[in-house]
Amino acid sequence: KAGVTQTPRYLIKTRGQQVTLSCSPISGHRSVSWYQQTPGQGLQFLFEYFSETQRNKGNFPGRFSGRQFSNSRSEMNVSTLELGDSALYLCASRSGGQGNTEAFFGQGTRLTVV
Amino acid sequence: GQQLNQSPQSMFIQEGEDVSMNCTSSSIFNTWLWYKQDPGEGPVLLIALYKAGELTSNGRLTAQFGITRKDSFLNISASIPSDVGIYFCAGQLLPGSARQLTFGSGTQLTVLP
């Protein structure tokens, strides 16, 4: 069973640009969450998608957005990039039921804003 | 929002020693998860805990869900070099709108030969 796949692994962008990251969850999983990891702030929750709907949102500005497709794949977009957006962006996959379910992470996309 | 305090921040131990790390929260969680992260990789799930008081093992790893629901610990027995990495605790408050994971700041473990 394939794990969580994130693409690309590495990305370098310039301030002011926008970027789109992709996540394919584990087959059969319907929930995808996104997290930002930085040395200063640690792992911070961005948002969760389930069945193409945003179910939960963290405390990030509107420049951070996402979507989920009917095959459960998810994309997140960051517009008007700032230097502080440099981070490892992680996607977590879970089956998505209402009960407690485990979250499995991808390898992440390392975004560098210059 | 919830605050998770994870300690210690870093540990240097000799190979073969046991390790213990813990997390405490200002709020109740109903799920505790422990992850290990290697450099440049995503966190890998080690143990999941779902009930207060639950004690769960996974090989040399043992974790407990505190009875107050506000804390959890992870023990690693007989450490080996491949145990090196950053260990994170994560708590989840409730199903539904609060399903996101709140992470501790991590424990950097170094195992000396």
Tab-separated table of C-alpha atoms in Angstrom:
chain	number	residue	atom	x	y	z
A	1	LYS	CA	0.000	0.000	0.000
A	2	ALA	CA	1.559	3.267	-1.095
A	3	GLY	CA	2.124	5.918	1.537
A	4	VAL	CA	1.448	9.630	1.411
A	5	THR	CA	3.066	11.248	-1.618
A	6	GLN	CA	3.981	14.897	-1.718
A	7	THR	CA	5.328	16.733	-4.736
A	8	PRO	CA	7.594	18.422	-5.343
A	9	ARG	CA	10.134	17.569	-2.624
A	10	TYR	CA	11.998	20.840	-2.968
A	11	LEU	CA	11.014	24.242	-4.305
A	12	ILE	CA	12.712	27.626	-4.506
A	13	LYS	CA	10.543	30.664	-5.142
A	14	THR	CA	10.983	34.409	-5.118
A	15	ARG	CA	9.142	36.779	-2.828
A	16	GLY	CA	5.818	37.803	-4.281
A	17	GLN	CA	5.382	34.657	-6.337
A	18	GLN	CA	2.786	32.017	-5.679
A	19	VAL	CA	3.261	28.289	-5.238
A	20	THR	CA	1.141	25.141	-5.391
A	21	LEU	CA	2.010	21.987	-3.499
A	22	SER	CA	0.424	18.602	-4.050
A	23	CYS	CA	-0.450	15.698	-1.772
A	24	SER	CA	-1.798	12.265	-2.630
A	25	PRO	CA	-3.109	10.495	0.487
A	26	ILE	CA	-2.992	6.811	1.260
A	27	SER	CA	-5.412	4.895	-0.933
A	28	GLY	CA	-8.838	4.874	0.685
A	29	HIS	CA	-8.099	7.792	2.986
A	30	ARG	CA	-10.444	10.720	2.568
A	31	SER	CA	-8.974	13.254	4.966
A	32	VAL	CA	-5.945	15.367	4.129
A	33	SER	CA	-4.438	17.878	6.538
A	34	TRP	CA	-1.635	20.320	5.908
A	35	TYR	CA	0.986	21.459	8.409
A	36	GLN	CA	3.796	23.981	8.274
A	37	GLN	CA	7.032	23.147	10.075
A	38	THR	CA	9.618	25.803	10.881
A	39	PRO	CA	12.468	25.815	13.400
A	40	GLY	CA	10.901	28.689	15.294
A	41	GLN	CA	7.236	27.694	15.377
A	42	GLY	CA	7.435	23.933	15.103
A	43	LEU	CA	4.558	22.073	13.484
A	44	GLN	CA	1.522	24.265	12.923
A	45	PHE	CA	-1.824	23.155	11.540
A	46	LEU	CA	-2.945	24.866	8.330
A	47	PHE	CA	-6.203	23.174	7.291
A	48	GLU	CA	-7.974	19.872	6.800
A	49	TYR	CA	-9.990	18.690	3.836
A	50	PHE	CA	-12.481	15.858	3.773
A	51	SER	CA	-14.613	14.877	0.813
A	52	GLU	CA	-13.574	18.003	-1.101
A	53	THR	CA	-14.657	20.318	1.746
A	54	GLN	CA	-12.490	22.263	4.131
A	55	ARG	CA	-13.419	20.861	7.518
A	56	ASN	CA	-11.050	22.754	9.764
A	57	LYS	CA	-8.687	25.707	9.474
A	58	GLY	CA	-5.707	26.887	11.493
A	59	ASN	CA	-4.587	30.393	12.244
A	60	PHE	CA	-2.892	31.338	8.991
A	61	PRO	CA	-3.536	34.309	6.688
A	62	GLY	CA	-5.754	34.054	3.658
A	63	ARG	CA	-2.699	33.783	1.395
A	64	PHE	CA	-2.718	30.113	2.376
A	65	SER	CA	-5.466	28.154	0.690
A	66	GLY	CA	-6.166	24.641	-0.370
A	67	ARG	CA	-8.530	22.338	-2.121
A	68	GLN	CA	-9.296	18.671	-2.434
A	69	PHE	CA	-10.315	16.752	-5.512
A	70	SER	CA	-12.797	13.919	-5.879
A	71	ASN	CA	-9.956	11.367	-5.775
A	72	SER	CA	-8.917	12.819	-2.359
A	73	ARG	CA	-5.728	14.363	-3.707
A	74	SER	CA	-5.157	17.783	-2.244
A	75	GLU	CA	-3.296	20.914	-3.222
A	76	MET	CA	-2.305	23.856	-1.141
A	77	ASN	CA	-1.511	27.242	-2.564
A	78	VAL	CA	0.431	30.108	-1.084
A	79	SER	CA	0.121	33.449	-2.836
A	80	THR	CA	2.331	36.531	-2.544
A	81	LEU	CA	5.125	34.575	-0.938
A	82	GLU	CA	7.061	36.088	1.946
A	83	LEU	CA	10.480	35.101	3.261
A	84	GLY	CA	8.812	33.786	6.390
A	85	ASP	CA	6.889	31.235	4.349
A	86	SER	CA	10.092	29.229	3.961
A	87	ALA	CA	9.313	25.956	5.683
A	88	LEU	CA	8.745	22.257	5.368
A	89	TYR	CA	5.106	21.739	4.365
A	90	LEU	CA	3.725	18.416	5.473
A	91	CYS	CA	0.600	16.635	4.426
A	92	ALA	CA	-1.127	14.124	6.696
A	93	SER	CA	-3.544	11.466	5.537
A	94	ARG	CA	-6.196	9.715	7.593
A	95	SER	CA	-9.168	7.571	6.860
A	96	GLY	CA	-11.410	10.443	7.856
A	97	GLY	CA	-14.057	8.838	10.002
A	98	GLN	CA	-15.472	10.703	12.955
A	99	GLY	CA	-13.709	8.430	15.400
A	100	ASN	CA	-10.096	8.761	16.472
A	101	THR	CA	-7.930	7.808	13.533
A	102	GLU	CA	-4.200	7.952	13.068
A	103	ALA	CA	-2.555	10.559	10.872
A	104	PHE	CA	0.214	9.456	8.515
A	105	PHE	CA	2.578	12.025	7.079
A	106	GLY	CA	4.276	12.414	3.728
A	107	GLN	CA	7.931	13.341	3.334
A	108	GLY	CA	7.063	16.987	2.921
A	109	THR	CA	7.847	19.749	0.467
A	110	ARG	CA	10.751	21.980	1.424
A	111	LEU	CA	9.866	25.503	0.262
A	112	THR	CA	12.559	28.160	0.205
A	113	VAL	CA	11.560	31.750	-0.511
A	114	VAL	CA	14.381	34.043	-1.592
B	1	GLY	CA	-5.361	27.575	22.131
B	2	GLN	CA	-3.833	24.409	23.479
B	3	GLN	CA	-0.228	24.457	24.638
B	4	LEU	CA	1.907	21.337	24.631
B	5	ASN	CA	5.076	21.318	26.689
B	6	GLN	CA	7.480	18.599	25.666
B	7	SER	CA	10.595	17.769	27.641
B	8	PRO	CA	13.438	17.388	27.573
B	9	GLN	CA	14.312	19.513	24.558
B	10	SER	CA	17.354	17.353	23.835
B	11	MET	CA	19.034	14.267	25.220
B	12	PHE	CA	22.451	12.701	24.801
B	13	ILE	CA	22.583	9.084	25.898
B	14	GLN	CA	24.843	6.092	25.586
B	15	GLU	CA	23.837	3.217	23.378
B	16	GLY	CA	21.959	0.650	25.447
B	17	GLU	CA	20.497	3.162	27.884
B	18	ASP	CA	16.788	3.739	28.392
B	19	VAL	CA	15.180	7.060	27.476
B	20	SER	CA	12.102	8.805	28.752
B	21	MET	CA	10.385	11.908	27.431
B	22	ASN	CA	7.036	13.452	28.198
B	23	CYS	CA	4.431	15.962	27.176
B	24	THR	CA	2.020	17.945	29.272
B	25	SER	CA	-0.902	19.996	28.091
B	26	SER	CA	-2.901	22.876	29.456
B	27	SER	CA	-6.029	21.223	28.042
B	28	ILE	CA	-7.501	17.768	27.801
B	29	PHE	CA	-6.834	15.637	24.763
B	30	ASN	CA	-8.641	12.465	23.813
B	31	THR	CA	-5.848	11.130	21.592
B	32	TRP	CA	-2.080	11.197	22.017
B	33	LEU	CA	0.282	10.278	19.217
B	34	TRP	CA	4.052	9.930	19.230
B	35	TYR	CA	6.075	10.530	16.074
B	36	LYS	CA	9.751	10.306	15.106
B	37	GLN	CA	11.199	12.563	12.459
B	38	ASP	CA	14.506	12.099	10.681
B	39	PRO	CA	16.220	15.057	8.976
B	40	GLY	CA	14.496	16.062	5.754
B	41	GLU	CA	11.697	13.561	6.222
B	42	GLY	CA	8.136	13.660	7.444
B	43	PRO	CA	7.154	12.440	10.924
B	44	VAL	CA	6.622	8.701	11.218
B	45	LEU	CA	3.942	7.464	13.585
B	46	LEU	CA	5.325	5.346	16.431
B	47	ILE	CA	2.450	4.853	18.856
B	48	ALA	CA	-1.175	5.995	19.118
B	49	LEU	CA	-3.065	6.212	22.426
B	50	TYR	CA	-6.826	6.579	22.639
B	51	LYS	CA	-7.882	6.023	26.251
B	52	ALA	CA	-6.872	7.675	29.501
B	53	GLY	CA	-4.559	5.374	31.426
B	54	GLU	CA	-3.753	3.322	28.327
B	55	LEU	CA	-0.256	1.848	28.198
B	56	THR	CA	0.876	0.695	24.744
B	57	SER	CA	4.089	-0.882	23.507
B	58	ASN	CA	5.652	-1.116	20.081
B	59	GLY	CA	8.857	-3.119	20.282
B	60	ARG	CA	11.269	-1.199	22.500
B	61	LEU	CA	8.876	1.731	22.717
B	62	THR	CA	6.286	2.156	25.444
B	63	ALA	CA	3.897	5.076	25.764
B	64	GLN	CA	1.185	5.958	28.233
B	65	PHE	CA	-1.858	8.217	28.055
B	66	GLY	CA	-2.038	10.058	31.360
B	67	ILE	CA	-5.066	9.503	33.559
B	68	THR	CA	-5.828	13.239	33.638
B	69	ARG	CA	-5.823	13.307	29.805
B	70	LYS	CA	-3.332	16.166	29.983
B	71	ASP	CA	-0.085	14.272	29.676
B	72	SER	CA	1.716	11.405	27.983
B	73	PHE	CA	5.150	9.856	28.143
B	74	LEU	CA	7.284	7.816	25.779
B	75	ASN	CA	9.971	5.397	26.907
B	76	ILE	CA	12.593	3.846	24.677
B	77	SER	CA	14.450	0.891	26.133
B	78	ALA	CA	17.955	-0.283	25.222
B	79	SER	CA	18.592	2.556	22.778
B	80	ILE	CA	20.419	1.885	19.505
B	81	PRO	CA	22.050	4.291	17.025
B	82	SER	CA	19.048	4.312	14.688
B	83	ASP	CA	16.931	5.802	17.494
B	84	VAL	CA	18.596	9.134	16.734
B	85	GLY	CA	16.089	11.729	15.598
B	86	ILE	CA	13.476	14.160	16.822
B	87	TYR	CA	10.527	12.767	18.744
B	88	PHE	CA	7.249	14.662	18.772
B	89	CYS	CA	4.162	14.191	20.841
B	90	ALA	CA	0.856	15.289	19.351
B	91	GLY	CA	-2.558	15.627	20.888
B	92	GLN	CA	-5.986	15.726	19.367
B	93	LEU	CA	-8.815	17.314	21.308
B	94	LEU	CA	-12.050	15.994	19.838
B	95	PRO	CA	-13.473	14.581	16.685
B	96	GLY	CA	-15.237	17.041	14.460
B	97	SER	CA	-14.110	20.631	14.370
B	98	ALA	CA	-11.100	20.123	16.610
B	99	ARG	CA	-9.516	17.235	14.747
B	100	GLN	CA	-6.237	18.933	14.104
B	101	LEU	CA	-3.104	17.736	15.858
B	102	THR	CA	-1.339	20.003	18.311
B	103	PHE	CA	2.364	19.191	18.421
B	104	GLY	CA	4.969	19.472	21.115
B	105	SER	CA	8.231	21.215	20.291
B	106	GLY	CA	10.139	17.946	19.986
B	107	THR	CA	12.891	16.063	21.801
B	108	GLN	CA	16.163	15.765	19.891
B	109	LEU	CA	17.703	12.398	20.783
B	110	THR	CA	21.375	11.650	20.218
B	111	VAL	CA	22.695	8.147	20.898
B	112	LEU	CA	26.413	7.903	21.511
B	113	PRO	CA	28.198	4.658	20.648
